[in-house]
mmCIF file of C-alpha atoms and ligand atoms in Angstrom:
data_model
loop_
_atom_site.group_PDB
_atom_site.id
_atom_site.type_symbol
_atom_site.label_atom_id
_atom_site.label_comp_id
_atom_site.label_asym_id
_atom_site.label_seq_id
_atom_site.Cartn_x
_atom_site.Cartn_y
_atom_site.Cartn_z
ATOM 1 C CA UNK A 68 -76.365 -15.890 -56.326
ATOM 2 C CA UNK A 69 -73.247 -14.430 -54.658
ATOM 3 C CA UNK A 70 -71.369 -12.902 -57.564
ATOM 4 C CA UNK A 71 -67.880 -13.367 -56.084
ATOM 5 C CA UNK A 72 -68.449 -17.132 -56.123
ATOM 6 C CA UNK A 73 -68.867 -17.136 -59.896
ATOM 7 C CA UNK A 74 -65.333 -15.960 -60.705
ATOM 8 C CA UNK A 75 -61.715 -16.861 -59.905
ATOM 9 C CA UNK A 76 -60.535 -13.360 -59.054
ATOM 10 C CA UNK A 77 -62.262 -10.054 -58.678
ATOM 11 C CA UNK A 78 -61.809 -6.325 -59.027
ATOM 12 C CA UNK A 79 -58.481 -4.649 -59.628
ATOM 13 C CA UNK A 80 -56.719 -7.681 -58.137
ATOM 14 C CA UNK A 81 -57.527 -9.354 -61.461
ATOM 15 C CA UNK A 82 -55.321 -6.876 -63.325
ATOM 16 C CA UNK A 83 -52.480 -8.236 -65.419
ATOM 17 C CA UNK A 84 -49.324 -7.602 -63.400
ATOM 18 C CA UNK A 85 -47.342 -4.491 -64.264
ATOM 19 C CA UNK A 86 -44.244 -6.509 -65.180
ATOM 20 C CA UNK A 87 -46.180 -8.761 -67.544
ATOM 21 C CA UNK A 88 -47.945 -5.787 -69.098
ATOM 22 C CA UNK A 89 -44.697 -3.903 -69.631
ATOM 23 C CA UNK A 90 -43.147 -6.958 -71.265
ATOM 24 C CA UNK A 91 -46.060 -7.317 -73.670
ATOM 25 C CA UNK A 92 -46.343 -3.633 -74.554
ATOM 26 C CA UNK A 93 -42.617 -3.298 -75.191
ATOM 27 C CA UNK A 94 -43.031 -5.656 -78.161
ATOM 28 C CA UNK A 95 -45.818 -3.699 -79.811
ATOM 29 C CA UNK A 96 -45.006 -0.973 -82.323
ATOM 30 C CA UNK A 97 -47.239 2.029 -81.732
ATOM 31 C CA UNK A 98 -47.649 4.774 -84.327
ATOM 32 C CA UNK A 99 -45.997 8.140 -83.759
ATOM 33 C CA UNK A 100 -48.421 10.189 -81.634
ATOM 34 C CA UNK A 101 -50.108 13.359 -82.870
ATOM 35 C CA UNK A 102 -48.874 16.669 -81.527
ATOM 36 C CA UNK A 103 -52.238 17.034 -79.793
ATOM 37 C CA UNK A 104 -51.665 13.913 -77.701
ATOM 38 C CA UNK A 105 -50.659 15.439 -74.377
ATOM 39 C CA UNK A 106 -50.548 12.295 -72.201
ATOM 40 C CA UNK A 107 -50.164 8.693 -73.334
ATOM 41 C CA UNK A 108 -49.343 5.449 -71.556
ATOM 42 C CA UNK A 109 -45.622 6.131 -71.202
ATOM 43 C CA UNK A 110 -45.574 7.064 -67.519
ATOM 44 C CA UNK A 111 -48.439 4.813 -66.449
ATOM 45 C CA UNK A 112 -50.806 7.736 -66.160
ATOM 46 C CA UNK A 113 -54.438 6.977 -65.436
ATOM 47 C CA UNK A 114 -55.816 8.151 -68.763
ATOM 48 C CA UNK A 115 -54.865 9.489 -72.165
ATOM 49 C CA UNK A 116 -55.295 13.209 -72.831
ATOM 50 C CA UNK A 117 -55.836 14.695 -76.287
ATOM 51 C CA UNK A 118 -55.968 18.427 -76.909
ATOM 52 C CA UNK A 119 -58.995 19.730 -78.840
ATOM 53 C CA UNK A 120 -58.240 23.457 -78.555
ATOM 54 C CA UNK A 121 -56.662 25.951 -76.161
ATOM 55 C CA UNK A 122 -59.254 25.417 -73.449
ATOM 56 C CA UNK A 123 -60.396 21.805 -73.794
ATOM 57 C CA UNK A 124 -58.622 18.460 -73.880
ATOM 58 C CA UNK A 125 -60.298 15.043 -73.902
ATOM 59 C CA UNK A 126 -59.496 12.642 -71.068
ATOM 60 C CA UNK A 127 -60.135 9.041 -72.090
ATOM 61 C CA UNK A 128 -59.949 5.877 -70.058
ATOM 62 C CA UNK A 129 -61.575 2.517 -69.545
ATOM 63 C CA UNK A 130 -61.690 0.002 -66.755
ATOM 64 C CA UNK A 131 -63.614 -3.219 -66.286
ATOM 65 C CA UNK A 132 -63.327 -6.286 -64.105
ATOM 66 C CA UNK A 133 -64.961 -9.360 -62.623
ATOM 67 C CA UNK A 134 -67.204 -9.138 -59.526
ATOM 68 C CA UNK A 135 -65.480 -8.030 -56.369
ATOM 69 C CA UNK A 136 -68.738 -7.959 -54.370
ATOM 70 C CA UNK A 137 -71.712 -10.294 -54.118
ATOM 71 C CA UNK A 138 -74.546 -7.825 -54.657
ATOM 72 C CA UNK A 139 -74.948 -6.825 -58.290
ATOM 73 C CA UNK A 140 -75.910 -3.255 -57.458
ATOM 74 C CA UNK A 141 -72.836 -2.730 -55.284
ATOM 75 C CA UNK A 142 -70.657 -4.317 -57.952
ATOM 76 C CA UNK A 143 -72.022 -1.961 -60.608
ATOM 77 C CA UNK A 144 -71.525 1.083 -58.403
ATOM 78 C CA UNK A 145 -67.934 0.147 -57.536
ATOM 79 C CA UNK A 146 -67.047 -0.671 -61.152
ATOM 80 C CA UNK A 147 -68.408 2.722 -62.230
ATOM 81 C CA UNK A 148 -66.706 4.739 -59.473
ATOM 82 C CA UNK A 149 -63.464 2.912 -60.261
ATOM 83 C CA UNK A 150 -63.627 3.696 -63.989
ATOM 84 C CA UNK A 151 -64.632 7.338 -63.441
ATOM 85 C CA UNK A 152 -61.746 7.720 -61.017
ATOM 86 C CA UNK A 153 -59.132 7.718 -63.773
ATOM 87 C CA UNK A 154 -60.658 10.896 -65.241
ATOM 88 C CA UNK A 155 -60.601 12.584 -61.828
ATOM 89 C CA UNK A 156 -57.007 11.421 -61.321
ATOM 90 C CA UNK A 157 -56.027 13.510 -64.369
ATOM 91 C CA UNK A 158 -57.739 16.608 -62.991
ATOM 92 C CA UNK A 159 -60.641 16.102 -65.401
ATOM 93 C CA UNK A 160 -64.408 16.040 -65.153
ATOM 94 C CA UNK A 161 -66.283 13.058 -66.636
ATOM 95 C CA UNK A 162 -68.767 13.819 -69.421
ATOM 96 C CA UNK A 163 -69.770 10.535 -71.051
ATOM 97 C CA UNK A 164 -69.587 6.872 -70.091
ATOM 98 C CA UNK A 165 -70.095 3.695 -72.113
ATOM 99 C CA UNK A 166 -70.765 0.293 -70.590
ATOM 100 C CA UNK A 167 -68.541 -2.746 -71.189
ATOM 101 C CA UNK A 168 -70.411 -5.904 -70.325
ATOM 102 C CA UNK A 169 -69.623 -9.612 -70.575
ATOM 103 C CA UNK A 170 -72.464 -11.690 -69.274
ATOM 104 C CA UNK A 171 -73.090 -15.464 -68.927
ATOM 105 C CA UNK A 172 -76.483 -15.592 -70.623
ATOM 106 C CA UNK A 173 -77.016 -19.277 -69.860
ATOM 107 C CA UNK A 174 -76.424 -19.128 -66.101
ATOM 108 C CA UNK A 175 -77.261 -15.624 -64.910
ATOM 109 C CA UNK A 176 -80.621 -13.937 -64.809
ATOM 110 C CA UNK A 177 -81.053 -10.684 -66.655
ATOM 111 C CA UNK A 178 -82.294 -9.137 -63.371
ATOM 112 C CA UNK A 179 -78.710 -9.351 -62.174
ATOM 113 C CA UNK A 180 -77.553 -7.266 -65.120
ATOM 114 C CA UNK A 181 -80.308 -4.742 -64.554
ATOM 115 C CA UNK A 182 -79.031 -4.308 -60.997
ATOM 116 C CA UNK A 183 -75.393 -3.996 -62.083
ATOM 117 C CA UNK A 184 -76.333 -1.370 -64.663
ATOM 118 C CA UNK A 185 -78.537 0.520 -62.204
ATOM 119 C CA UNK A 186 -75.734 0.651 -59.655
ATOM 120 C CA UNK A 187 -73.418 2.023 -62.332
ATOM 121 C CA UNK A 188 -75.946 4.435 -63.777
ATOM 122 C CA UNK A 189 -76.591 6.008 -60.362
ATOM 123 C CA UNK A 190 -72.872 6.673 -59.897
ATOM 124 C CA UNK A 191 -72.479 8.040 -63.437
ATOM 125 C CA UNK A 192 -75.392 10.389 -62.723
ATOM 126 C CA UNK A 193 -73.782 11.492 -59.473
ATOM 127 C CA UNK A 194 -70.634 12.340 -61.458
ATOM 128 C CA UNK A 195 -72.732 14.571 -63.705
ATOM 129 C CA UNK A 196 -71.877 12.439 -66.741
ATOM 130 C CA UNK A 197 -74.107 10.849 -69.389
ATOM 131 C CA UNK A 198 -74.489 7.136 -70.020
ATOM 132 C CA UNK A 199 -74.248 6.886 -73.810
ATOM 133 C CA UNK A 200 -74.470 3.193 -74.642
ATOM 134 C CA UNK A 201 -71.904 0.440 -74.702
ATOM 135 C CA UNK A 202 -71.191 -3.075 -75.840
ATOM 136 C CA UNK A 203 -72.086 -6.493 -74.442
ATOM 137 C CA UNK A 204 -71.065 -10.070 -75.192
ATOM 138 C CA UNK A 205 -72.063 -13.509 -73.980
ATOM 139 C CA UNK A 206 -69.176 -14.873 -71.886
ATOM 140 C CA UNK A 207 -68.434 -17.505 -69.224
ATOM 141 C CA UNK A 208 -68.153 -15.020 -66.367
ATOM 142 C CA UNK A 209 -69.579 -11.616 -65.584
ATOM 143 C CA UNK A 210 -67.341 -8.648 -66.324
ATOM 144 C CA UNK A 211 -68.378 -5.040 -66.170
ATOM 145 C CA UNK A 212 -66.879 -1.609 -66.445
ATOM 146 C CA UNK A 213 -66.975 1.697 -68.247
ATOM 147 C CA UNK A 214 -65.137 3.581 -70.892
ATOM 148 C CA UNK A 215 -65.196 7.194 -69.732
ATOM 149 C CA UNK A 216 -64.496 10.451 -71.521
ATOM 150 C CA UNK A 217 -63.993 13.699 -69.659
ATOM 151 C CA UNK A 218 -62.739 17.223 -70.202
ATOM 152 C CA UNK A 219 -59.761 18.980 -68.699
ATOM 153 C CA UNK A 220 -58.136 22.323 -69.392
ATOM 154 C CA UNK A 221 -54.923 21.512 -71.336
ATOM 155 C CA UNK A 222 -52.855 23.532 -68.881
ATOM 156 C CA UNK A 223 -54.443 22.056 -65.779
ATOM 157 C CA UNK A 224 -53.814 18.368 -66.330
ATOM 158 C CA UNK A 225 -52.756 16.384 -63.283
ATOM 159 C CA UNK A 226 -50.240 13.689 -64.203
ATOM 160 C CA UNK A 227 -47.796 11.401 -62.446
ATOM 161 C CA UNK A 228 -44.919 13.579 -63.530
ATOM 162 C CA UNK A 229 -45.111 16.934 -61.737
ATOM 163 C CA UNK A 230 -44.400 16.255 -58.052
ATOM 164 C CA UNK A 231 -42.015 18.840 -56.584
ATOM 165 C CA UNK A 232 -39.605 18.605 -53.668
ATOM 166 C CA UNK A 233 -41.421 19.794 -50.539
ATOM 167 C CA UNK A 234 -44.910 18.771 -51.717
ATOM 168 C CA UNK A 235 -47.186 17.092 -49.227
ATOM 169 C CA UNK A 236 -48.650 13.729 -50.200
ATOM 170 C CA UNK A 237 -52.380 13.513 -49.604
ATOM 171 C CA UNK A 238 -54.352 10.272 -49.765
ATOM 172 C CA UNK A 239 -58.146 10.578 -49.940
ATOM 173 C CA UNK A 240 -59.368 7.072 -48.977
ATOM 174 C CA UNK A 241 -58.240 4.315 -46.589
ATOM 175 C CA UNK A 242 -56.451 1.276 -48.023
ATOM 176 C CA UNK A 243 -57.085 -2.424 -47.476
ATOM 177 C CA UNK A 244 -59.843 -3.246 -49.964
ATOM 178 C CA UNK A 245 -57.796 -6.096 -51.504
ATOM 179 C CA UNK A 246 -57.452 -8.230 -48.406
ATOM 180 C CA UNK A 247 -60.974 -7.451 -47.164
ATOM 181 C CA UNK A 248 -62.642 -8.399 -50.450
ATOM 182 C CA UNK A 249 -60.418 -11.508 -50.530
ATOM 183 C CA UNK A 250 -62.099 -12.399 -47.217
ATOM 184 C CA UNK A 251 -65.504 -11.924 -48.814
ATOM 185 C CA UNK A 252 -64.507 -14.097 -51.746
ATOM 186 C CA UNK A 253 -63.478 -16.844 -49.299
ATOM 187 C CA UNK A 254 -66.857 -16.431 -47.597
ATOM 188 C CA UNK A 255 -65.138 -15.587 -44.309
ATOM 189 C CA UNK A 256 -66.808 -12.169 -44.355
ATOM 190 C CA UNK A 257 -70.201 -10.874 -45.370
ATOM 191 C CA UNK A 258 -70.967 -7.659 -47.187
ATOM 192 C CA UNK A 259 -72.651 -6.428 -44.006
ATOM 193 C CA UNK A 260 -69.306 -6.663 -42.178
ATOM 194 C CA UNK A 261 -67.687 -4.318 -44.678
ATOM 195 C CA UNK A 262 -70.229 -1.630 -45.492
ATOM 196 C CA UNK A 263 -67.659 1.107 -44.867
ATOM 197 C CA UNK A 264 -65.402 -0.500 -47.466
ATOM 198 C CA UNK A 265 -68.241 -0.800 -49.990
ATOM 199 C CA UNK A 266 -69.220 2.808 -49.368
ATOM 200 C CA UNK A 267 -65.636 3.936 -49.954
ATOM 201 C CA UNK A 268 -65.211 1.898 -53.142
ATOM 202 C CA UNK A 269 -68.506 3.286 -54.514
ATOM 203 C CA UNK A 270 -67.510 6.839 -53.718
ATOM 204 C CA UNK A 271 -66.489 9.102 -56.585
ATOM 205 C CA UNK A 272 -62.962 10.495 -56.459
ATOM 206 C CA UNK A 273 -64.412 13.893 -57.338
ATOM 207 C CA UNK A 274 -62.087 15.853 -55.045
ATOM 208 C CA UNK A 275 -61.928 18.492 -57.774
ATOM 209 C CA UNK A 276 -65.594 19.410 -57.151
ATOM 210 C CA UNK A 277 -64.687 20.484 -53.593
ATOM 211 C CA UNK A 278 -61.563 22.494 -54.382
ATOM 212 C CA UNK A 279 -61.102 26.153 -55.316
ATOM 213 C CA UNK A 280 -59.205 27.101 -58.492
ATOM 214 C CA UNK A 281 -56.133 27.944 -56.401
ATOM 215 C CA UNK A 282 -56.296 24.582 -54.690
ATOM 216 C CA UNK A 283 -56.689 22.804 -58.027
ATOM 217 C CA UNK A 284 -53.573 24.593 -59.293
ATOM 218 C CA UNK A 285 -51.678 23.581 -56.144
ATOM 219 C CA UNK A 286 -51.838 19.919 -57.211
ATOM 220 C CA UNK A 287 -48.499 19.121 -58.860
ATOM 221 C CA UNK A 288 -49.072 15.418 -59.485
ATOM 222 C CA UNK A 289 -51.866 12.923 -58.969
ATOM 223 C CA UNK A 290 -52.839 9.323 -59.449
ATOM 224 C CA UNK A 291 -55.430 6.978 -58.028
ATOM 225 C CA UNK A 292 -54.458 3.975 -55.943
ATOM 226 C CA UNK A 293 -55.810 0.845 -57.624
ATOM 227 C CA UNK A 294 -54.504 -2.608 -58.576
ATOM 228 C CA UNK A 295 -50.792 -1.954 -58.088
ATOM 229 C CA UNK A 296 -51.376 -0.859 -54.500
ATOM 230 C CA UNK A 297 -50.013 2.133 -52.596
ATOM 231 C CA UNK A 298 -46.489 0.857 -53.224
ATOM 232 C CA UNK A 299 -46.880 0.458 -57.000
ATOM 233 C CA UNK A 300 -48.797 3.635 -57.756
ATOM 234 C CA UNK A 301 -46.623 5.811 -55.508
ATOM 235 C CA UNK A 302 -43.549 4.325 -57.186
ATOM 236 C CA UNK A 303 -44.928 5.181 -60.637
ATOM 237 C CA UNK A 304 -45.597 8.756 -59.530
ATOM 238 C CA UNK A 305 -42.120 9.087 -57.990
ATOM 239 C CA UNK A 306 -40.383 7.725 -61.082
ATOM 240 C CA UNK A 307 -42.349 9.887 -63.496
ATOM 241 C CA UNK A 308 -41.583 12.963 -61.349
ATOM 242 C CA UNK A 309 -37.929 11.958 -60.750
ATOM 243 C CA UNK A 310 -38.246 12.456 -57.017
ATOM 244 C CA UNK A 311 -38.414 10.285 -53.915
ATOM 245 C CA UNK A 312 -41.560 9.971 -51.804
ATOM 246 C CA UNK A 313 -41.278 9.577 -48.035
ATOM 247 C CA UNK A 314 -44.387 7.998 -46.590
ATOM 248 C CA UNK A 315 -45.032 7.753 -42.853
ATOM 249 C CA UNK A 316 -46.785 4.456 -42.387
ATOM 250 C CA UNK A 317 -48.660 5.438 -39.220
ATOM 251 C CA UNK A 318 -50.345 8.262 -41.121
ATOM 252 C CA UNK A 319 -51.780 6.032 -43.848
ATOM 253 C CA UNK A 320 -55.560 5.683 -43.418
ATOM 254 C CA UNK A 321 -56.453 1.982 -43.186
ATOM 255 C CA UNK A 322 -59.819 0.190 -43.052
ATOM 256 C CA UNK A 323 -60.480 -1.310 -39.608
ATOM 257 C CA UNK A 324 -60.820 -4.842 -40.945
ATOM 258 C CA UNK A 325 -57.659 -4.761 -43.048
ATOM 259 C CA UNK A 326 -55.052 -5.922 -40.530
ATOM 260 C CA UNK A 327 -57.360 -8.610 -39.282
ATOM 261 C CA UNK A 328 -57.785 -9.901 -42.826
ATOM 262 C CA UNK A 329 -54.056 -9.700 -43.564
ATOM 263 C CA UNK A 330 -53.344 -11.613 -40.358
ATOM 264 C CA UNK A 331 -55.673 -14.343 -41.584
ATOM 265 C CA UNK A 332 -53.713 -14.370 -44.847
ATOM 266 C CA UNK A 333 -56.574 -13.267 -47.064
ATOM 267 C CA UNK A 334 -54.236 -12.494 -49.927
ATOM 268 C CA UNK A 335 -54.454 -12.217 -53.703
ATOM 269 C CA UNK A 336 -51.979 -12.948 -56.468
ATOM 270 C CA UNK A 337 -51.534 -9.179 -56.750
ATOM 271 C CA UNK A 338 -50.056 -8.907 -53.216
ATOM 272 C CA UNK A 339 -47.142 -10.986 -54.494
ATOM 273 C CA UNK A 340 -46.819 -9.377 -57.916
ATOM 274 C CA UNK A 341 -46.986 -5.852 -56.456
ATOM 275 C CA UNK A 342 -44.214 -6.763 -54.007
ATOM 276 C CA UNK A 343 -42.106 -8.051 -56.912
ATOM 277 C CA UNK A 344 -42.918 -5.032 -59.051
ATOM 278 C CA UNK A 345 -41.768 -2.557 -56.396
ATOM 279 C CA UNK A 346 -39.008 -4.657 -54.869
ATOM 280 C CA UNK A 347 -36.074 -2.678 -56.260
ATOM 281 C CA UNK A 348 -37.460 0.828 -55.919
ATOM 282 C CA UNK A 349 -39.481 0.815 -52.708
ATOM 283 C CA UNK A 350 -37.853 0.658 -49.285
ATOM 284 C CA UNK A 351 -40.077 -0.937 -46.674
ATOM 285 C CA UNK A 352 -37.665 -2.797 -44.386
ATOM 286 C CA UNK A 353 -38.721 -0.778 -41.324
ATOM 287 C CA UNK A 354 -42.315 -1.931 -41.644
ATOM 288 C CA UNK A 355 -43.881 -4.848 -39.804
ATOM 289 C CA UNK A 356 -44.819 -7.883 -41.904
ATOM 290 C CA UNK A 357 -48.497 -6.907 -41.880
ATOM 291 C CA UNK A 358 -47.748 -3.344 -42.936
ATOM 292 C CA UNK A 359 -45.550 -4.656 -45.725
ATOM 293 C CA UNK A 360 -48.418 -6.631 -47.185
ATOM 294 C CA UNK A 361 -50.744 -3.664 -46.650
ATOM 295 C CA UNK A 362 -48.679 -1.355 -48.893
ATOM 296 C CA UNK A 363 -48.871 -3.987 -51.649
ATOM 297 C CA UNK A 364 -52.601 -4.550 -51.121
ATOM 298 C CA UNK A 365 -54.361 -4.114 -54.493
ATOM 299 C CA UNK A 366 -57.040 -1.443 -54.189
ATOM 300 C CA UNK A 367 -60.246 -1.398 -56.136
ATOM 301 C CA UNK A 368 -61.577 2.126 -56.549
ATOM 302 C CA UNK A 369 -58.979 3.398 -54.082
ATOM 303 C CA UNK A 370 -58.341 7.026 -53.248
ATOM 304 C CA UNK A 371 -56.408 9.735 -55.023
ATOM 305 C CA UNK A 372 -52.773 10.271 -54.127
ATOM 306 C CA UNK A 373 -52.034 13.962 -54.632
ATOM 307 C CA UNK A 374 -48.707 15.802 -54.445
ATOM 308 C CA UNK A 375 -49.748 19.236 -53.227
ATOM 309 C CA UNK A 376 -47.930 22.515 -52.592
ATOM 310 C CA UNK A 377 -47.344 22.390 -48.785
ATOM 311 C CA UNK A 378 -48.750 25.919 -48.302
ATOM 312 C CA UNK A 379 -52.108 24.652 -49.513
ATOM 313 C CA UNK A 380 -52.232 21.304 -47.799
ATOM 314 C CA UNK A 381 -54.030 22.365 -44.561
ATOM 315 C CA UNK A 382 -56.749 24.055 -46.657
ATOM 316 C CA UNK A 383 -56.919 21.006 -48.820
ATOM 317 C CA UNK A 384 -57.565 18.695 -45.923
ATOM 318 C CA UNK A 385 -60.268 21.040 -44.619
ATOM 319 C CA UNK A 386 -61.921 21.286 -48.035
ATOM 320 C CA UNK A 387 -61.984 17.520 -48.536
ATOM 321 C CA UNK A 388 -62.731 16.353 -44.992
ATOM 322 C CA UNK A 389 -66.526 16.442 -45.294
ATOM 323 C CA UNK A 390 -66.444 14.390 -48.429
ATOM 324 C CA UNK A 391 -63.503 12.083 -47.641
ATOM 325 C CA UNK A 392 -63.545 11.461 -43.876
ATOM 326 C CA UNK A 393 -60.182 9.692 -43.847
ATOM 327 C CA UNK A 394 -58.257 12.115 -46.041
ATOM 328 C CA UNK A 395 -54.753 12.626 -44.639
ATOM 329 C CA UNK A 396 -51.280 13.912 -45.351
ATOM 330 C CA UNK A 397 -49.236 10.703 -45.431
ATOM 331 C CA UNK A 398 -45.805 12.004 -46.349
ATOM 332 C CA UNK A 399 -43.804 14.374 -48.486
ATOM 333 C CA UNK A 400 -41.672 14.658 -51.592
ATOM 334 C CA UNK A 401 -37.886 14.860 -51.250
ATOM 335 C CA UNK A 402 -34.956 15.063 -53.694
ATOM 336 C CA UNK A 403 -34.332 11.938 -55.700
ATOM 337 C CA UNK A 404 -32.605 9.281 -53.627
ATOM 338 C CA UNK A 405 -31.627 5.730 -54.460
ATOM 339 C CA UNK A 406 -35.142 4.452 -53.755
ATOM 340 C CA UNK A 407 -38.256 5.931 -55.349
ATOM 341 C CA UNK A 408 -40.421 5.483 -52.265
ATOM 342 C CA UNK A 409 -39.321 5.133 -48.644
ATOM 343 C CA UNK A 410 -41.871 3.874 -46.106
ATOM 344 C CA UNK A 411 -40.979 4.898 -42.563
HETATM 345 CO CO1 LIG B 182 -55.848 4.753 -62.274
HETATM 346 CO CO1 LIG B 183 -57.660 2.294 -64.132
#
């Protein structure tokens, strides 16, 4: 059974749109946070951070979605790498993971679930974290993900909010997973045509494991590029930091198949909603039509976007190159202008 054929939408493209989410959350009264709560949802950061003592803070996040790939093992691996990514995006290291599983008992064999869990477990192990249980329900369609807890030093948290004028913007993975997996869902592509994309989506965003302490401190802001696309996540980072990001489109790493898929109009609902979400704050009028849809392409388990002290950026690229072949400087941070992000 090809898993993508069992659901309407898959991966991070199935996210509730940012506008809808903001509208809903604005109507909920949340309690006053504890003093120890260092990062909450206010600036669309990737995870919450809660201080335990002077040297340890908890990083907590969860992510789950419907199948974005056909093979259960690949799906499990991608779902796990995607969920773990939000801990890495805060400068943290994952420690424990819990499974979130919805599973159509009547129509799907339990072997499928074994494969999904194995794919996830292997990635959790690679992250050096422990699988500590989870929760499952019987549901109409398969959904899987993880709730992940990690540790970070309270003074070394990476957030959306610290980008400084002059910083270089580094992106660790190519973009285009949204349109390519839309092609798979339409059965116009096979998994074998997109092994590089699957490999990238299953890859941990553990840049921190390859960086020296100085390099880690040179990161002023970070996020991972997921459902809201390069446009949406870079806009969130720019707004939280009160700066403008200039991104040079020809420097953005892109999967080979992406333009081909965009040309064939393999699009998701998120391409539209990301364009709407960023419409007022992102300038993209110099881009070609294909490039415009590429910046709104919803990523699943996309790369980290890091705002890094420019003195450190050449070292950074060298340190990450073995692990992230496509890592590149894609732009820089400038003083706040009218637009939050300018694509050139
Ligand atoms: Co994230
Ligand atoms: Co997330």
